[in-house]
Amino acid sequence: MAEELIVSNSIDKATKYRLLFSQLEHLIEPEADLISNLANTTAALKQTFGFFWVGFYLVKGEELVLGPFQGDLACTRIRKGKGVCGTAWALGQTQLVPDVDLFPGHIACSSLSRSEIVMPIRSPKAEVWGVLDVDSDRLDDFDEQDKHGLERIVQLLAQICFK
Ligand code: SME
């Protein structure tokens, strides 16, 4: 049965993340398939925040390979340490980029992308198995609330998908 996401535009960003997180717990917990959970997570993030581009890249060997996403066509493979995504993977740290033109080696899948946040996703054994990438067509569009809210969501995915 298709789920219905409750979205409100009359609440603050932190509350939006809390409301989304509690819905995602119920949405992805019963589903064992990783790709299905990633796909619904991108759809829920797009519906809740209207992100310009939101998607996952998954580690395959020495590359990140494009996974489920919402937005314009994107590059399919990124080598470790390259771009914002490859850097998040290599360093194992969230990359919060207020202006992509100032990020050395930024990979522009869209010329409209202006700011970006990328979170590594770790398995319970702490190895990175993918990243969540969110792009905005506005400069400096992400802050610590986005970092906290999105990191909680990728931790939830890691717990559920790597039980
Ligand atoms: N900008 C990313 C590449 C992925 S596209 O934004 C979807 C990067 O520099 O790694």
mmCIF file of C-alpha atoms and ligand atoms in Angstrom:
data_model
loop_
_atom_site.group_PDB
_atom_site.id
_atom_site.type_symbol
_atom_site.label_atom_id
_atom_site.label_comp_id
_atom_site.label_asym_id
_atom_site.label_seq_id
_atom_site.Cartn_x
_atom_site.Cartn_y
_atom_site.Cartn_z
ATOM 1 C CA MET A 1 0.000 0.000 0.000
ATOM 2 C CA ALA A 2 1.398 3.451 -0.919
ATOM 3 C CA GLU A 3 2.271 5.575 2.089
ATOM 4 C CA GLU A 4 1.165 9.190 2.485
ATOM 5 C CA LEU A 5 3.807 11.628 3.786
ATOM 6 C CA ILE A 6 2.634 14.357 6.161
ATOM 7 C CA VAL A 7 4.341 17.593 5.117
ATOM 8 C CA SER A 8 3.754 21.041 6.628
ATOM 9 C CA ASN A 9 5.196 24.298 5.339
ATOM 10 C CA SER A 10 4.080 26.271 8.381
ATOM 11 C CA ILE A 11 6.688 24.792 10.751
ATOM 12 C CA ASP A 12 10.367 25.558 11.293
ATOM 13 C CA LYS A 13 13.145 23.502 9.701
ATOM 14 C CA ALA A 14 14.131 21.613 12.871
ATOM 15 C CA THR A 15 10.506 20.526 13.381
ATOM 16 C CA LYS A 16 10.269 19.480 9.718
ATOM 17 C CA TYR A 17 13.294 17.211 10.212
ATOM 18 C CA ARG A 18 11.788 15.736 13.420
ATOM 19 C CA LEU A 19 8.434 15.084 11.690
ATOM 20 C CA LEU A 20 10.175 13.549 8.672
ATOM 21 C CA PHE A 21 12.465 11.375 10.822
ATOM 22 C CA SER A 22 9.556 9.846 12.761
ATOM 23 C CA GLN A 23 7.736 9.069 9.494
ATOM 24 C CA LEU A 24 10.840 7.591 7.897
ATOM 25 C CA GLU A 25 11.277 5.223 10.856
ATOM 26 C CA HIS A 26 7.873 3.700 10.114
ATOM 27 C CA LEU A 27 8.313 3.855 6.347
ATOM 28 C CA ILE A 28 11.677 2.105 6.009
ATOM 29 C CA GLU A 29 11.754 -0.180 9.086
ATOM 30 C CA PRO A 30 9.449 -2.857 7.564
ATOM 31 C CA GLU A 31 11.276 -2.826 4.201
ATOM 32 C CA ALA A 32 14.362 -5.010 3.893
ATOM 33 C CA ASP A 33 15.407 -3.819 0.435
ATOM 34 C CA LEU A 34 18.162 -1.177 0.499
ATOM 35 C CA ILE A 35 17.369 0.396 -2.874
ATOM 36 C CA SER A 36 13.670 0.710 -2.047
ATOM 37 C CA ASN A 37 14.504 2.432 1.243
ATOM 38 C CA LEU A 38 16.963 4.794 -0.431
ATOM 39 C CA ALA A 39 14.421 5.604 -3.146
ATOM 40 C CA ASN A 40 11.651 6.411 -0.669
ATOM 41 C CA THR A 41 14.072 8.434 1.472
ATOM 42 C CA THR A 42 14.984 10.652 -1.491
ATOM 43 C CA ALA A 43 11.297 11.083 -2.379
ATOM 44 C CA ALA A 44 10.440 11.987 1.231
ATOM 45 C CA LEU A 45 13.293 14.523 1.409
ATOM 46 C CA LYS A 46 12.239 16.055 -1.909
ATOM 47 C CA GLN A 47 8.588 16.275 -0.835
ATOM 48 C CA THR A 48 9.461 17.755 2.564
ATOM 49 C CA PHE A 49 12.128 20.281 1.604
ATOM 50 C CA GLY A 50 11.831 20.685 -2.186
ATOM 51 C CA PHE A 51 15.584 20.174 -2.589
ATOM 52 C CA PHE A 52 16.997 21.008 -6.024
ATOM 53 C CA TRP A 53 18.792 17.644 -6.137
ATOM 54 C CA VAL A 54 18.909 14.871 -3.520
ATOM 55 C CA GLY A 55 20.352 11.411 -3.963
ATOM 56 C CA PHE A 56 22.629 8.603 -2.919
ATOM 57 C CA TYR A 57 25.939 7.389 -4.299
ATOM 58 C CA LEU A 58 26.992 3.886 -3.265
ATOM 59 C CA VAL A 59 30.535 2.599 -2.789
ATOM 60 C CA LYS A 60 31.539 0.021 -5.412
ATOM 61 C CA GLY A 61 35.241 -0.715 -5.322
ATOM 62 C CA GLU A 62 37.147 2.555 -5.620
ATOM 63 C CA GLU A 63 34.161 4.476 -6.941
ATOM 64 C CA LEU A 64 30.871 5.964 -5.856
ATOM 65 C CA VAL A 65 28.102 4.829 -8.215
ATOM 66 C CA LEU A 66 24.860 6.779 -8.629
ATOM 67 C CA GLY A 67 21.926 5.341 -6.692
ATOM 68 C CA PRO A 68 18.330 6.507 -6.152
ATOM 69 C CA PHE A 69 17.862 10.276 -6.532
ATOM 70 C CA GLN A 70 15.404 13.074 -7.247
ATOM 71 C CA GLY A 71 16.370 15.833 -9.680
ATOM 72 C CA ASP A 72 18.181 16.417 -12.975
ATOM 73 C CA LEU A 73 20.383 13.788 -14.624
ATOM 74 C CA ALA A 74 23.623 13.270 -12.697
ATOM 75 C CA CYS A 75 27.109 11.890 -13.190
ATOM 76 C CA THR A 76 27.096 8.155 -12.528
ATOM 77 C CA ARG A 77 30.598 7.510 -11.133
ATOM 78 C CA ILE A 78 32.862 9.484 -8.785
ATOM 79 C CA ARG A 79 36.307 8.305 -7.729
ATOM 80 C CA LYS A 80 37.315 8.321 -4.057
ATOM 81 C CA GLY A 81 38.652 11.740 -3.040
ATOM 82 C CA LYS A 82 37.178 13.504 -6.086
ATOM 83 C CA GLY A 83 34.496 16.162 -5.859
ATOM 84 C CA VAL A 84 32.461 16.895 -2.762
ATOM 85 C CA CYS A 85 31.083 13.348 -2.635
ATOM 86 C CA GLY A 86 34.444 11.644 -3.065
ATOM 87 C CA THR A 87 35.919 13.919 -0.395
ATOM 88 C CA ALA A 88 33.115 13.104 2.075
ATOM 89 C CA TRP A 89 33.843 9.413 1.440
ATOM 90 C CA ALA A 90 37.640 9.745 1.719
ATOM 91 C CA LEU A 91 37.555 11.856 4.906
ATOM 92 C CA GLY A 92 34.503 10.141 6.391
ATOM 93 C CA GLN A 93 33.138 13.576 7.278
ATOM 94 C CA THR A 94 30.135 15.652 6.208
ATOM 95 C CA GLN A 95 31.046 18.343 3.664
ATOM 96 C CA LEU A 96 28.952 21.526 4.034
ATOM 97 C CA VAL A 97 29.738 23.693 0.986
ATOM 98 C CA PRO A 98 28.258 27.233 0.967
ATOM 99 C CA ASP A 99 29.609 27.965 -2.544
ATOM 100 C CA VAL A 100 30.500 25.034 -4.816
ATOM 101 C CA ASP A 101 32.636 27.313 -7.033
ATOM 102 C CA LEU A 102 35.023 27.695 -4.090
ATOM 103 C CA PHE A 103 35.326 23.936 -3.460
ATOM 104 C CA PRO A 104 38.495 22.589 -5.140
ATOM 105 C CA GLY A 105 37.548 19.885 -7.651
ATOM 106 C CA HIS A 106 33.778 20.302 -7.290
ATOM 107 C CA ILE A 107 31.980 18.161 -9.873
ATOM 108 C CA ALA A 108 29.168 20.146 -11.491
ATOM 109 C CA CYS A 109 26.494 17.672 -12.581
ATOM 110 C CA SER A 110 24.316 20.749 -13.096
ATOM 111 C CA SER A 111 25.542 24.284 -13.807
ATOM 112 C CA LEU A 112 22.624 25.458 -11.632
ATOM 113 C CA SER A 113 24.050 23.883 -8.463
ATOM 114 C CA ARG A 114 25.362 26.650 -6.132
ATOM 115 C CA SER A 115 25.696 25.038 -2.645
ATOM 116 C CA GLU A 116 25.844 21.463 -1.421
ATOM 117 C CA ILE A 117 25.944 19.198 1.613
ATOM 118 C CA VAL A 118 27.212 15.609 1.483
ATOM 119 C CA MET A 119 27.088 13.074 4.345
ATOM 120 C CA PRO A 120 29.025 9.777 4.437
ATOM 121 C CA ILE A 121 26.893 6.764 5.440
ATOM 122 C CA ARG A 122 28.613 4.251 7.702
ATOM 123 C CA SER A 123 27.772 0.626 8.411
ATOM 124 C CA PRO A 124 27.741 -0.525 12.059
ATOM 125 C CA LYS A 125 31.357 -1.598 11.456
ATOM 126 C CA ALA A 126 32.064 2.064 10.608
ATOM 127 C CA GLU A 127 33.090 1.578 6.994
ATOM 128 C CA VAL A 128 31.572 4.081 4.549
ATOM 129 C CA TRP A 129 29.155 2.365 2.112
ATOM 130 C CA GLY A 130 27.707 5.441 0.475
ATOM 131 C CA VAL A 131 26.963 9.142 0.676
ATOM 132 C CA LEU A 132 23.829 11.258 0.706
ATOM 133 C CA ASP A 133 24.272 14.274 -1.585
ATOM 134 C CA VAL A 134 21.966 17.328 -1.493
ATOM 135 C CA ASP A 135 22.390 20.240 -3.913
ATOM 136 C CA SER A 136 20.778 23.671 -3.919
ATOM 137 C CA ASP A 137 20.463 26.211 -6.715
ATOM 138 C CA ARG A 138 20.967 28.921 -4.064
ATOM 139 C CA LEU A 139 24.226 29.958 -2.434
ATOM 140 C CA ASP A 140 24.831 29.019 1.216
ATOM 141 C CA ASP A 141 21.496 27.190 1.443
ATOM 142 C CA PHE A 142 22.474 24.589 4.090
ATOM 143 C CA ASP A 143 23.264 25.047 7.794
ATOM 144 C CA GLU A 144 23.922 23.059 10.975
ATOM 145 C CA GLN A 145 20.229 22.155 11.260
ATOM 146 C CA ASP A 146 20.414 20.470 7.836
ATOM 147 C CA LYS A 147 23.657 18.755 8.830
ATOM 148 C CA HIS A 148 22.115 17.412 12.061
ATOM 149 C CA GLY A 149 18.798 16.437 10.459
ATOM 150 C CA LEU A 150 20.351 14.703 7.450
ATOM 151 C CA GLU A 151 23.002 12.924 9.543
ATOM 152 C CA ARG A 152 20.236 11.494 11.746
ATOM 153 C CA ILE A 153 18.457 10.196 8.644
ATOM 154 C CA VAL A 154 21.565 8.492 7.255
ATOM 155 C CA GLN A 155 22.230 6.955 10.696
ATOM 156 C CA LEU A 156 18.670 5.575 10.664
ATOM 157 C CA LEU A 157 19.232 4.107 7.199
ATOM 158 C CA ALA A 158 22.528 2.557 8.311
ATOM 159 C CA GLN A 159 20.879 0.961 11.372
ATOM 160 C CA ILE A 160 17.926 -0.422 9.437
ATOM 161 C CA CYS A 161 19.698 -1.471 6.244
ATOM 162 C CA PHE A 162 22.608 -3.073 8.055
ATOM 163 C CA LYS A 163 20.782 -4.869 10.861
HETATM 164 N N1 SME B 1 28.598 17.825 -6.935
HETATM 165 C C1 SME B 1 28.984 16.464 -6.595
HETATM 166 C C2 SME B 1 28.697 15.515 -7.740
HETATM 167 C C3 SME B 1 27.351 14.885 -7.713
HETATM 168 S S1 SME B 1 26.155 15.950 -8.525
HETATM 169 O O1 SME B 1 26.076 17.130 -7.637
HETATM 170 C C4 SME B 1 24.650 15.100 -8.279
HETATM 171 C C5 SME B 1 30.491 16.388 -6.241
HETATM 172 O O2 SME B 1 31.215 17.384 -6.426
HETATM 173 O O3 SME B 1 30.927 15.320 -5.789
#
